[in-house]
Coordinates of C-alpha atoms in Angstrom, one line a residue:
M1 CA 63.8 78.9 62.3
S2 CA 67.0 77.1 63.6
K3 CA 65.8 74.3 65.8
A4 CA 67.6 73.8 69.0
K5 CA 70.2 71.4 69.7
W6 CA 73.9 71.1 71.4
Y7 CA 77.0 72.3 69.9
F8 CA 80.3 72.0 69.9
P9 CA 82.3 74.8 67.6
N10 CA 85.0 73.8 65.9
N11 CA 88.8 75.1 67.4
G12 CA 90.1 76.4 64.2
G13 CA 92.6 74.4 64.7
G14 CA 94.0 76.2 67.7
L15 CA 95.0 74.7 70.8
A16 CA 92.7 71.9 72.1
A17 CA 91.0 71.5 75.7
G18 CA 91.6 68.6 77.8
F19 CA 89.8 66.9 80.3
N20 CA 90.9 68.6 83.0
D21 CA 89.4 72.0 84.0
S22 CA 90.8 74.2 87.2
G23 CA 88.4 75.8 87.6
I24 CA 85.9 73.2 88.3
D25 CA 88.9 71.3 90.2
T26 CA 89.3 74.5 92.6
F27 CA 85.7 73.5 93.8
K28 CA 85.8 69.9 94.0
G29 CA 87.6 69.8 97.4
H30 CA 83.8 71.0 99.2
R31 CA 81.5 71.2 96.2
L32 CA 78.8 72.1 98.0
S33 CA 80.4 75.2 100.0
S34 CA 81.6 76.6 97.6
L35 CA 78.5 76.3 95.1
V36 CA 76.3 77.9 98.0
R37 CA 79.0 80.8 98.8
E38 CA 79.8 81.5 94.9
I39 CA 75.5 81.7 94.1
V40 CA 74.2 83.7 97.2
Q41 CA 77.0 86.1 97.0
N42 CA 76.7 87.2 93.6
S43 CA 72.7 87.3 93.8
L44 CA 73.6 89.6 96.5
D45 CA 76.0 91.9 94.5
A46 CA 73.6 92.1 91.8
S47 CA 70.5 93.5 94.1
F48 CA 67.8 95.0 91.8
M49 CA 66.2 96.6 94.6
N50 CA 67.9 97.7 97.8
T51 CA 65.1 97.9 100.2
E52 CA 64.0 94.7 99.5
P53 CA 65.9 91.4 100.4
V54 CA 67.5 89.0 97.7
T55 CA 65.8 85.7 97.7
V56 CA 67.8 82.4 96.9
A57 CA 66.2 79.2 96.8
F58 CA 68.0 75.7 96.1
N59 CA 65.8 72.6 95.8
I60 CA 66.0 69.2 94.2
V61 CA 63.6 68.6 91.4
S62 CA 63.1 64.9 89.8
L63 CA 61.7 65.4 86.3
D64 CA 61.2 62.2 84.0
K65 CA 64.0 62.3 81.5
K66 CA 61.5 62.1 78.5
V67 CA 60.1 65.9 79.6
A68 CA 63.8 67.0 79.5
P69 CA 65.4 65.0 76.2
E70 CA 67.9 68.2 76.0
V71 CA 69.9 66.3 78.7
S72 CA 69.6 62.7 77.5
Q73 CA 70.7 64.9 73.4
L74 CA 74.7 64.9 75.6
E75 CA 75.4 61.3 75.2
E76 CA 76.2 61.8 71.5
H77 CA 78.6 64.2 72.6
L78 CA 79.7 62.1 75.9
T79 CA 80.3 59.3 74.0
L80 CA 82.3 61.3 71.2
A81 CA 85.0 62.8 74.3
K82 CA 85.2 59.5 75.8
A83 CA 86.6 58.0 72.6
T84 CA 89.3 61.0 72.2
A85 CA 89.8 60.5 75.7
K86 CA 91.2 56.6 75.5
K87 CA 93.3 57.7 72.1
Q88 CA 94.7 60.5 75.0
N89 CA 95.0 57.4 77.8
L90 CA 92.9 59.8 79.8
D91 CA 91.9 56.9 82.5
P92 CA 90.3 59.0 84.9
A93 CA 88.4 60.9 81.5
V94 CA 87.3 57.5 80.5
D95 CA 85.6 56.4 84.1
F96 CA 83.8 59.7 84.0
Y97 CA 82.3 59.6 80.5
D98 CA 81.6 56.3 81.2
R99 CA 79.6 56.9 84.4
A100 CA 78.1 60.0 82.6
V101 CA 76.4 58.1 80.1
G102 CA 75.4 55.3 81.9
L103 CA 73.4 57.9 83.8
I104 CA 71.9 59.0 80.4
N105 CA 70.8 55.8 79.5
E106 CA 70.1 54.2 82.7
K107 CA 68.3 56.7 84.7
E108 CA 63.8 57.3 83.8
K109 CA 64.4 60.2 86.2
I110 CA 66.7 63.2 86.0
N111 CA 67.4 64.9 89.5
F112 CA 68.2 68.2 89.0
L113 CA 69.2 70.6 91.4
C114 CA 67.0 74.1 91.0
I115 CA 68.7 77.2 92.2
H116 CA 67.0 80.6 92.0
D117 CA 67.0 84.3 93.2
S118 CA 64.6 87.0 92.9
N119 CA 65.3 90.5 93.2
T120 CA 68.0 90.7 91.1
T121 CA 68.5 92.0 87.9
G122 CA 68.9 88.7 85.8
L123 CA 71.9 88.2 83.2
T124 CA 71.7 91.5 81.5
G125 CA 73.3 92.5 78.1
P126 CA 73.6 92.0 74.7
I127 CA 73.6 88.1 73.8
S128 CA 76.6 88.0 71.7
G129 CA 78.5 90.2 73.7
P130 CA 81.2 91.1 74.0
N131 CA 80.3 92.9 77.0
G132 CA 76.9 92.7 79.9
A133 CA 76.8 90.0 82.3
W134 CA 74.7 87.4 79.7
F135 CA 78.1 86.8 77.8
A136 CA 80.4 87.2 80.3
L137 CA 78.8 83.8 82.3
T138 CA 77.9 82.1 79.1
K139 CA 80.4 83.0 76.7
G140 CA 83.1 84.1 78.8
A141 CA 86.3 82.8 79.9
G142 CA 88.2 84.5 82.9
L143 CA 85.3 87.9 82.6
S144 CA 83.7 89.5 84.9
Q145 CA 81.3 92.0 85.1
K146 CA 80.6 92.2 88.7
T147 CA 80.7 96.3 88.1
S148 CA 77.6 95.9 87.1
A149 CA 74.5 94.7 88.0
S150 CA 74.1 91.2 87.2
S151 CA 73.2 87.6 88.5
L152 CA 73.9 84.0 90.2
G153 CA 77.6 83.4 89.4
S154 CA 78.5 85.7 86.4
F155 CA 82.2 86.0 88.8
G156 CA 84.4 84.6 86.2
H157 CA 85.8 82.1 88.1
G158 CA 82.7 81.2 90.5
S159 CA 80.7 80.3 87.1
K160 CA 82.8 77.3 87.3
A161 CA 81.1 75.9 90.3
P162 CA 77.9 75.0 89.8
F163 CA 79.4 72.2 87.2
A164 CA 81.4 70.7 89.6
N165 CA 78.2 69.6 91.4
S166 CA 76.8 67.6 87.6
N167 CA 77.6 64.1 87.4
V168 CA 77.3 65.1 83.3
R169 CA 79.6 68.3 83.6
S170 CA 76.7 70.7 82.2
L171 CA 74.1 72.6 83.1
F172 CA 71.3 75.4 82.1
Y173 CA 70.7 78.9 82.1
L174 CA 67.0 80.5 82.6
T175 CA 67.3 84.2 82.9
K176 CA 64.6 87.0 83.4
I177 CA 65.6 90.7 82.6
E178 CA 63.6 94.2 81.8
Q179 CA 64.2 94.7 78.3
N180 CA 62.5 97.7 76.7
D181 CA 59.4 97.7 79.5
K182 CA 59.0 94.3 79.1
K183 CA 59.8 91.4 80.9
V184 CA 61.6 88.6 78.5
Y185 CA 63.6 84.9 79.2
R186 CA 67.1 84.0 77.9
F187 CA 67.7 80.1 78.0
Q188 CA 70.6 77.9 77.3
G189 CA 72.7 75.1 77.9
K190 CA 76.4 75.0 78.5
S191 CA 78.8 71.6 78.9
I192 CA 82.2 71.6 79.8
L193 CA 83.7 68.6 79.0
Q194 CA 86.8 68.7 76.4
S195 CA 87.6 69.0 73.0
Y196 CA 87.4 65.5 70.8
S197 CA 87.9 64.8 67.6
R198 CA 85.4 65.4 65.2
S199 CA 86.3 63.7 62.1
K200 CA 89.8 63.1 61.1
H201 CA 91.4 66.5 60.5
E202 CA 88.9 68.1 63.0
M203 CA 88.6 69.1 66.3
T204 CA 86.1 71.0 68.9
Q205 CA 86.6 73.1 71.4
G206 CA 86.0 72.3 75.2
T207 CA 82.8 73.9 75.7
G208 CA 79.5 72.9 73.9
F209 CA 76.6 75.1 73.9
Y210 CA 72.3 74.0 74.0
G211 CA 70.5 76.5 71.6
I212 CA 70.4 78.2 68.6
Q213 CA 73.6 76.6 66.2
E214 CA 74.8 79.4 64.6
G215 CA 76.6 81.8 66.7
C216 CA 75.6 79.5 70.0
L217 CA 72.7 81.5 70.6
P218 CA 70.4 81.7 73.2
L219 CA 66.5 80.5 73.0
D220 CA 63.7 83.2 73.6
G221 CA 60.2 82.8 73.5
G222 CA 58.4 79.4 73.2
E223 CA 62.0 78.3 71.7
I224 CA 62.5 78.0 75.5
P225 CA 61.7 74.3 77.1
Q226 CA 58.4 74.6 78.8
W227 CA 60.0 72.8 82.6
A228 CA 62.4 75.7 83.1
I229 CA 59.5 78.1 82.9
D230 CA 57.5 75.8 84.9
I231 CA 59.9 75.2 87.9
R232 CA 60.9 79.2 87.9
E233 CA 57.5 80.3 88.2
K234 CA 56.7 78.2 90.7
F235 CA 59.2 79.9 92.6
S236 CA 59.3 83.7 91.0
K237 CA 57.6 85.4 87.9
D238 CA 59.6 88.4 89.0
T239 CA 63.4 89.6 87.4
G240 CA 66.7 87.1 88.2
T241 CA 68.1 84.0 87.4
S242 CA 67.7 80.1 87.6
I243 CA 70.1 77.6 87.3
Y244 CA 69.3 73.9 86.6
V245 CA 72.4 71.3 87.2
P246 CA 71.2 68.0 85.8
H247 CA 71.8 64.5 87.1
T248 CA 73.6 66.5 90.1
I249 CA 75.9 65.2 92.8
F250 CA 73.6 66.1 95.8
E251 CA 70.4 64.3 96.8
L252 CA 67.3 65.4 99.7
T253 CA 70.1 64.2 102.4
S254 CA 72.1 67.5 101.4
Y255 CA 69.6 70.3 102.1
P256 CA 71.4 70.3 106.1
S257 CA 74.6 70.8 104.2
I258 CA 73.1 73.9 102.4
V259 CA 71.5 75.0 105.4
I260 CA 74.4 75.4 107.8
T261 CA 76.4 76.1 104.8
A262 CA 74.2 79.5 104.0
I263 CA 73.9 80.4 107.7
A264 CA 77.4 80.4 108.0
N265 CA 78.5 82.2 105.4
F266 CA 75.4 84.4 105.4
F267 CA 73.9 85.1 108.6
Y268 CA 75.1 88.6 109.4
A269 CA 73.4 89.7 105.6
I270 CA 70.9 87.5 106.5
R271 CA 69.9 89.3 109.9
K272 CA 69.9 92.9 108.7
G273 CA 67.0 91.5 106.0
S274 CA 69.3 91.7 102.9
L275 CA 69.0 88.0 102.2
I276 CA 66.2 85.3 102.7
V277 CA 67.5 81.6 101.7
K278 CA 64.9 78.9 100.8
I279 CA 65.8 75.3 101.4
G280 CA 63.7 72.8 99.8
E281 CA 60.5 72.9 100.4
D282 CA 60.0 74.3 103.9
E283 CA 63.1 75.2 105.3
E284 CA 63.4 79.7 105.2
L285 CA 66.5 81.9 106.3
N286 CA 65.1 85.0 107.5
S287 CA 65.9 87.5 109.5
Q288 CA 63.4 86.6 111.9
N289 CA 64.6 83.1 112.6
I290 CA 68.1 83.4 111.2
E291 CA 69.5 83.7 115.4
E292 CA 66.9 80.4 116.3
K293 CA 68.4 78.5 113.1
Y294 CA 72.1 79.4 114.1
H295 CA 71.8 78.4 117.7
Y296 CA 69.8 75.0 116.5
Y297 CA 73.1 74.0 114.2
K298 CA 75.7 75.2 116.7
D299 CA 75.3 72.4 118.4
R300 CA 74.6 70.4 115.6
L301 CA 78.1 71.2 114.7
D302 CA 80.1 67.9 115.5
Q303 CA 77.7 65.9 113.0
E304 CA 78.5 64.8 109.5
F305 CA 77.5 67.6 106.5
N306 CA 78.2 66.3 102.9
E307 CA 80.8 68.3 100.6
V308 CA 81.3 71.0 103.5
D309 CA 84.9 72.7 104.7
K310 CA 84.4 71.8 108.5
D311 CA 87.1 74.1 109.5
Y312 CA 85.4 76.9 107.8
L313 CA 82.6 76.2 109.3
I314 CA 83.4 76.6 112.5
D315 CA 85.8 79.3 112.0
C316 CA 82.8 81.0 110.8
F317 CA 80.1 80.6 113.5
Q318 CA 82.9 82.2 115.7
A319 CA 82.1 85.3 114.6
I320 CA 78.0 84.8 114.4
E321 CA 78.9 84.6 118.1
T322 CA 80.7 87.3 118.4
V323 CA 77.6 89.6 116.5
V324 CA 74.9 87.6 118.7
N325 CA 76.5 88.0 121.9
S326 CA 79.4 90.8 121.9
T327 CA 80.3 92.5 124.8
H328 CA 80.4 96.0 122.3
K329 CA 79.2 97.2 119.3
G330 CA 79.2 100.1 117.1
E331 CA 79.8 102.0 113.9
Q332 CA 82.8 104.1 112.7
Q333 CA 82.9 106.3 110.2
I334 CA 87.1 105.8 109.2
S335 CA 88.2 108.7 107.2
N336 CA 89.2 108.3 103.7
F337 CA 88.0 104.7 103.6
G338 CA 84.2 104.4 104.8
R339 CA 82.3 103.3 107.3
I340 CA 82.2 100.3 109.7
D341 CA 79.9 98.4 111.7
W342 CA 81.7 96.4 114.6
Y343 CA 81.3 93.8 117.3
I344 CA 83.8 92.5 119.9
R345 CA 83.3 89.7 122.1
M346 CA 85.2 89.5 125.0
N347 CA 84.9 87.0 127.7
E348 CA 86.3 83.4 129.3
E349 CA 85.4 82.1 126.0
V350 CA 87.3 83.7 123.8
E351 CA 91.0 82.2 123.7
S352 CA 92.5 83.7 120.4
R353 CA 92.7 86.9 118.9
S354 CA 90.6 87.3 115.5
V355 CA 89.4 89.5 113.1
A356 CA 86.3 88.2 110.7
I357 CA 85.3 90.7 107.9
A358 CA 82.4 90.7 105.9
R359 CA 81.9 93.9 102.3
E360 CA 78.6 95.7 102.9
N361 CA 76.4 92.6 101.2
G362 CA 76.9 91.2 104.4
M363 CA 79.3 87.9 103.4
L364 CA 82.0 86.7 105.4
I365 CA 85.1 87.1 103.4
T366 CA 88.0 85.8 106.1
R367 CA 89.4 85.6 109.4
A368 CA 92.8 86.1 108.2
A369 CA 93.1 88.7 106.5
P370 CA 96.6 91.1 105.5
A371 CA 97.6 92.8 108.4
L372 CA 95.0 91.9 111.1
Q373 CA 96.4 88.5 112.1
R374 CA 99.1 89.1 114.8
F375 CA 97.9 90.9 117.8
P376 CA 100.6 90.1 120.7
N377 CA 100.1 92.8 122.9
L378 CA 96.0 92.4 123.4
K379 CA 94.3 90.7 125.1
P380 CA 92.3 87.7 124.0
F381 CA 89.2 89.0 121.9
D382 CA 86.8 88.1 118.8
L383 CA 86.2 91.1 116.7
F384 CA 83.4 90.9 113.4
V385 CA 83.8 93.7 110.9
C386 CA 80.9 94.8 107.8
V387 CA 82.6 97.2 106.0
T388 CA 80.6 99.6 103.5
G389 CA 80.0 102.2 101.1
D390 CA 83.7 103.0 99.8
G391 CA 85.0 100.8 101.9
S392 CA 83.3 98.2 100.5
E393 CA 84.1 98.7 96.9
T394 CA 88.0 99.2 97.8
L395 CA 87.9 95.3 99.5
K396 CA 85.7 94.4 96.3
T397 CA 89.0 95.1 94.1
I398 CA 91.2 92.9 96.0
E399 CA 88.9 90.3 97.0
N400 CA 89.5 87.0 95.4
P401 CA 87.8 84.8 93.2
E402 CA 87.2 82.0 95.9
H403 CA 85.6 85.1 98.1
N404 CA 87.4 84.3 101.1
N405 CA 90.8 86.4 101.5
F406 CA 91.7 89.8 99.6
A407 CA 94.8 90.0 97.6
F408 CA 96.6 93.1 96.3
D409 CA 98.3 91.6 93.4
R410 CA 95.1 91.2 91.3
I411 CA 95.4 94.6 90.6
D412 CA 97.5 95.4 87.7
D413 CA 98.1 99.1 87.6
E414 CA 100.3 100.6 89.8
K415 CA 98.7 103.2 90.8
K416 CA 95.6 102.1 91.1
R417 CA 97.4 99.3 93.2
K418 CA 99.1 101.8 96.0
S419 CA 95.9 103.6 95.8
A420 CA 93.6 100.7 97.0
K421 CA 96.9 99.3 99.6
K422 CA 96.8 103.1 100.9
K423 CA 92.8 103.1 101.8
Y424 CA 93.4 99.4 103.7
D425 CA 96.2 100.4 105.8
V426 CA 94.1 103.3 106.9
F427 CA 91.0 100.3 107.3
T428 CA 93.2 98.0 109.4
N429 CA 95.0 101.1 111.4
A430 CA 91.8 102.1 112.0
V431 CA 90.7 98.2 113.4
R432 CA 93.7 98.2 115.5
E433 CA 93.1 100.8 117.0
L434 CA 89.8 100.0 118.1
L435 CA 90.8 97.0 119.4
K436 CA 93.6 99.3 121.4
R437 CA 90.3 100.3 123.1
F438 CA 88.7 97.0 124.7
A439 CA 91.8 95.1 124.5
E440 CA 95.0 96.9 125.2
Y441 CA 96.7 95.5 128.7
S442 CA 97.0 97.8 131.1
S443 CA 99.3 98.1 134.4
S444 CA 95.8 98.5 136.1
D445 CA 94.5 95.8 134.7
R446 CA 94.1 93.6 137.6
V447 CA 91.7 91.1 139.0
T448 CA 91.4 90.2 143.1
V449 CA 92.1 86.4 143.6
D450 CA 91.8 83.8 146.1
E451 CA 92.8 81.1 144.1
L452 CA 96.9 81.7 143.5
Q453 CA 97.4 81.8 147.6
D454 CA 100.0 78.5 147.3
L455 CA 101.5 80.2 144.5
F456 CA 102.3 83.4 146.2
S457 CA 103.4 81.2 149.7
E458 CA 101.4 81.7 152.8
I459 CA 99.3 85.3 152.5
S460 CA 97.6 85.9 155.8
D461 CA 94.3 84.7 156.4
N462 CA 93.7 88.0 158.7
P463 CA 92.3 90.8 156.4
D464 CA 93.1 93.3 158.7
E465 CA 96.8 92.4 159.1
G466 CA 97.9 95.0 156.7
R467 CA 97.2 98.6 158.7
G468 CA 98.7 100.4 155.6
D469 CA 102.1 99.3 155.6
L470 CA 101.9 95.8 153.8
E471 CA 100.2 95.7 149.8
R472 CA 99.3 92.1 150.7
G473 CA 96.4 91.0 152.4
K474 CA 93.6 88.0 152.5
H475 CA 93.4 89.4 148.5
I476 CA 96.0 90.2 146.1
Q477 CA 95.6 92.0 143.0
I478 CA 97.8 90.8 140.1
E479 CA 97.8 92.0 136.4
N480 CA 95.7 90.1 134.7
G481 CA 97.1 88.1 131.3
S482 CA 100.4 86.9 131.2
Y483 CA 101.8 90.5 130.4
A484 CA 101.3 91.3 133.3
F485 CA 104.9 89.6 134.4
K486 CA 106.9 90.8 131.7
Q487 CA 106.8 94.2 131.8
K488 CA 110.1 96.4 130.9
A489 CA 111.0 98.4 133.6
T490 CA 111.2 102.3 133.4
P491 CA 114.4 103.9 133.5
S492 CA 114.9 105.4 137.2
D493 CA 117.2 105.2 140.2
K494 CA 115.6 102.6 142.3
P495 CA 117.5 99.8 142.8
K496 CA 117.2 96.4 140.9
P497 CA 115.9 92.9 142.1
G498 CA 119.0 91.8 143.4
D499 CA 121.3 95.0 144.5
G500 CA 121.8 95.4 148.1
P501 CA 120.3 94.0 151.3
P502 CA 116.9 91.9 150.9
A503 CA 114.0 93.5 150.8
E504 CA 111.4 91.3 152.7
L505 CA 107.5 90.6 151.1
G506 CA 105.0 89.9 152.9
G507 CA 104.8 85.9 153.0
R508 CA 107.4 83.2 152.5
G509 CA 110.3 84.9 150.5
S510 CA 112.7 86.7 149.8
Q511 CA 114.2 89.4 147.2
G512 CA 117.5 90.8 146.5
G513 CA 121.2 89.5 148.3
E514 CA 123.5 87.0 147.0
K515 CA 121.8 84.0 148.0
K516 CA 117.4 83.1 147.9
R517 CA 116.3 81.6 151.3
K518 CA 113.2 81.5 152.8
D519 CA 112.0 82.7 156.3
N520 CA 108.9 83.8 157.9
G521 CA 108.9 87.2 155.9
G522 CA 108.1 90.3 157.2
G523 CA 106.8 94.1 155.4
I524 CA 107.7 97.0 153.6
P525 CA 108.3 99.7 156.1
A526 CA 106.3 102.5 155.4
I527 CA 107.7 105.4 154.7
D528 CA 106.3 108.0 157.5
G529 CA 103.6 105.6 157.4
G530 CA 102.8 106.4 154.4
K531 CA 101.8 110.1 152.4
K532 CA 99.4 111.9 153.7
I533 CA 96.8 113.6 150.9
I534 CA 97.6 117.6 151.1
G535 CA 94.6 118.7 149.8
P536 CA 92.7 118.6 146.8
S537 CA 94.8 119.1 143.5
S538 CA 96.4 123.1 142.8
T539 CA 95.9 122.9 139.2
E540 CA 91.9 121.5 138.9
P541 CA 90.0 122.4 137.6
G542 CA 91.1 124.5 134.9
G543 CA 93.6 123.2 131.7
T544 CA 94.6 119.1 131.6
P545 CA 98.5 119.3 131.7
K546 CA 100.3 117.7 128.9
N547 CA 103.3 116.1 131.2
Y548 CA 101.0 113.6 133.2
V549 CA 103.3 110.4 133.8
K550 CA 101.7 107.2 134.7
L551 CA 102.0 105.6 138.2
E552 CA 103.8 102.1 137.6
N553 CA 103.3 98.9 139.6
L554 CA 100.6 99.9 141.2
R555 CA 98.2 97.7 143.6
M556 CA 95.4 98.9 145.6
R557 CA 94.1 97.1 148.8
A558 CA 90.9 97.9 150.2
T559 CA 90.6 98.6 153.6
D560 CA 86.8 99.8 154.0
K561 CA 83.6 100.0 151.4
N562 CA 84.9 103.5 149.7
Q563 CA 89.0 103.0 151.6
A564 CA 91.7 101.8 150.0
Y565 CA 95.4 101.5 150.2
V566 CA 97.1 102.4 147.1
Y567 CA 100.5 101.7 146.3
F568 CA 102.9 102.7 143.6
D569 CA 106.2 103.4 142.2
S570 CA 107.2 107.9 141.8
P571 CA 108.1 108.8 138.9
L572 CA 109.4 112.4 140.2
T573 CA 109.8 114.5 143.5
G574 CA 108.6 117.4 144.7
L575 CA 104.7 118.0 145.1
A576 CA 102.7 116.2 142.1
S577 CA 99.0 116.2 141.4
I578 CA 97.3 113.1 141.4
R579 CA 94.3 112.1 139.4
F580 CA 92.4 108.4 139.1
K581 CA 90.6 106.7 136.3
K582 CA 88.3 103.2 137.0
S583 CA 90.2 101.1 134.6
G584 CA 88.9 97.8 132.7
E585 CA 87.6 96.6 128.9
I586 CA 85.7 99.1 128.0
G587 CA 88.6 101.9 128.4
S588 CA 89.0 104.2 131.4
E589 CA 86.8 106.9 133.2
P590 CA 88.0 109.5 135.2
I591 CA 86.6 108.6 139.5
S592 CA 86.3 111.5 141.9
V593 CA 87.7 111.2 145.9
I594 CA 86.5 112.7 149.0
V595 CA 88.7 115.2 150.2
N596 CA 87.3 117.5 153.2
N597 CA 83.7 116.0 152.8
K598 CA 83.8 117.4 149.3
P599 CA 84.7 115.5 145.9
V600 CA 87.8 115.9 143.9
T601 CA 89.1 115.0 140.6
A602 CA 92.5 115.2 141.5
V603 CA 94.8 115.0 145.0
D604 CA 98.2 116.7 146.4
V605 CA 100.3 114.7 147.1
E606 CA 104.4 114.7 148.4
L607 CA 106.5 112.4 146.2
V608 CA 110.1 111.1 146.2
S609 CA 111.1 109.6 142.5
G610 CA 112.7 106.1 142.7
Q611 CA 110.2 105.5 146.2
R612 CA 107.6 102.8 146.7
E613 CA 104.8 105.1 147.7
H614 CA 101.4 104.5 148.9
I615 CA 98.4 106.7 150.4
L616 CA 95.0 105.8 151.5
V617 CA 92.2 107.4 149.4
T618 CA 88.9 107.4 149.9
F619 CA 86.2 107.3 146.6
A620 CA 83.5 109.2 146.0
D621 CA 82.1 105.5 144.8
K622 CA 80.5 103.6 147.4
T623 CA 81.9 100.5 146.8
V624 CA 85.5 99.4 145.6
D625 CA 84.7 96.9 143.1
F626 CA 87.2 98.5 140.4
A627 CA 90.4 98.3 139.1
I628 CA 92.5 101.6 139.0
E629 CA 95.0 103.5 137.1
A630 CA 96.5 106.7 138.0
E631 CA 98.4 109.2 136.5
A632 CA 100.6 112.0 137.8
H633 CA 102.1 115.1 137.3
E634 CA 104.6 118.0 139.1
I635 CA 103.2 121.0 140.3
N636 CA 105.2 124.1 139.5
N637 CA 105.2 126.3 142.8

């Protein structure tokens, strides 16, 4: 039986590995945020039973260094690596090795960051490869086994995240798997330092392993250090994986940072019961308390948190707010893509236009996805979309290693890349159509305001001043949003502003003419006192004509509880059928009007193209407390 030890294999005369490791350096900016995202994401992807939640636990355990001699045995290799770094004039590397050796020699206690998952498959597959999750994680470089069941840290790139959190750039893996109808353990250490000189003509590889020297194989059975099993089984006796990070950079004060990162990235997964996160001995995030925890930490976002991406956390909390306080929510099956669950929030607190995307496991991937960043013709909104089923698998193929966006060039095969792009386009088009239902500006998207009286001059205080021949009284209705004043005029024969004699508007000011001047104003004369409703539409009920034309520049001024003058630019000449709809953020719906004491869905009115028309309408609703839109079509007699 071989004795377990640390061993850095010879490099065989090949390239020597330097101290700088791009995979580890990637995670140094926000070490804790990166670690939590990578660990939990991989555990969710390795769910063993979809009916039960995956549990991931983080805690710090302090052990006497005599209990875990495997860590102290690193000193020899750290010292040899330091000597090589000195010859290479690599001062940052020398400083690192000095600190690492000092920790091993001077500290009587070793602080381990311990990370466990359960209800996952564990790291399965043959121990000597070339396939399987175990080999990909412990021996692979850039290998990923995400298409098959795996466990903590199995993504080729993400597996480096824990090393960035160790002051000795080393860690230990313990996994429990089902094998031949039995549950068995595997254990191995891994250290990423650099190539160093073992002798005058011999250089090592940059990565070493703790286990059986021949073949760098893992330990099993009674050879596994008891401390590793004891810590794991205190958490769970089920299948899954544990990662032990010795001489961790984190302390007990880091727990709040882990909590807020887990909430920010995995709120939706926890809320729907797919995930439980445990931090320390007392903190647990589950489906019953996650909203309470969210509100608690939302009020503390301005506090300092260690090793986290603060701006990203704030972005994530915006998406969570949308799930918690959505204006509308639903689900949709997108043909040739898959199902999405969506939540949209539209209120005065929302000032931007943003789409957040999560895959099936519930982890928030990005709020800046390709083709879903610019929405110039929509009202401010915040949308959260969780993609499930086949659509989630499509997104998985284009998800970058950092799990924070999508990139099609990750697919080398051109045919598969085009197929993924086509499916993604179907998805983004469906999202944009969804947004149009709720956030598109409309000519009838109006709000009654009093505060803008000064801006629009001296509007009369007498609400009865308008007798059907004025569009303005004490209250005016204006377009909601900046686009209201930027509408493109539709081609017509009617005069443009500035042509012909002045057309006076209520209040001060004037429009048209050669010069601008201020006077007391007047009114737009009513054409024959306004158009009269002839009666219920002769085309209703029956088929819906396809040539309906939207009435532009529509204004409405209420005169009674359920009566209002409706003003609009006529799009046609002759007898026309006009129908009305309520308009708002959730779309439009038909509204009935009263003619001859009966509710009807449309009315007939004689119109003249290019004229500013108005009619007095009695609505079936008891009060006129809504915005409207209207359309007309010509009736051929």
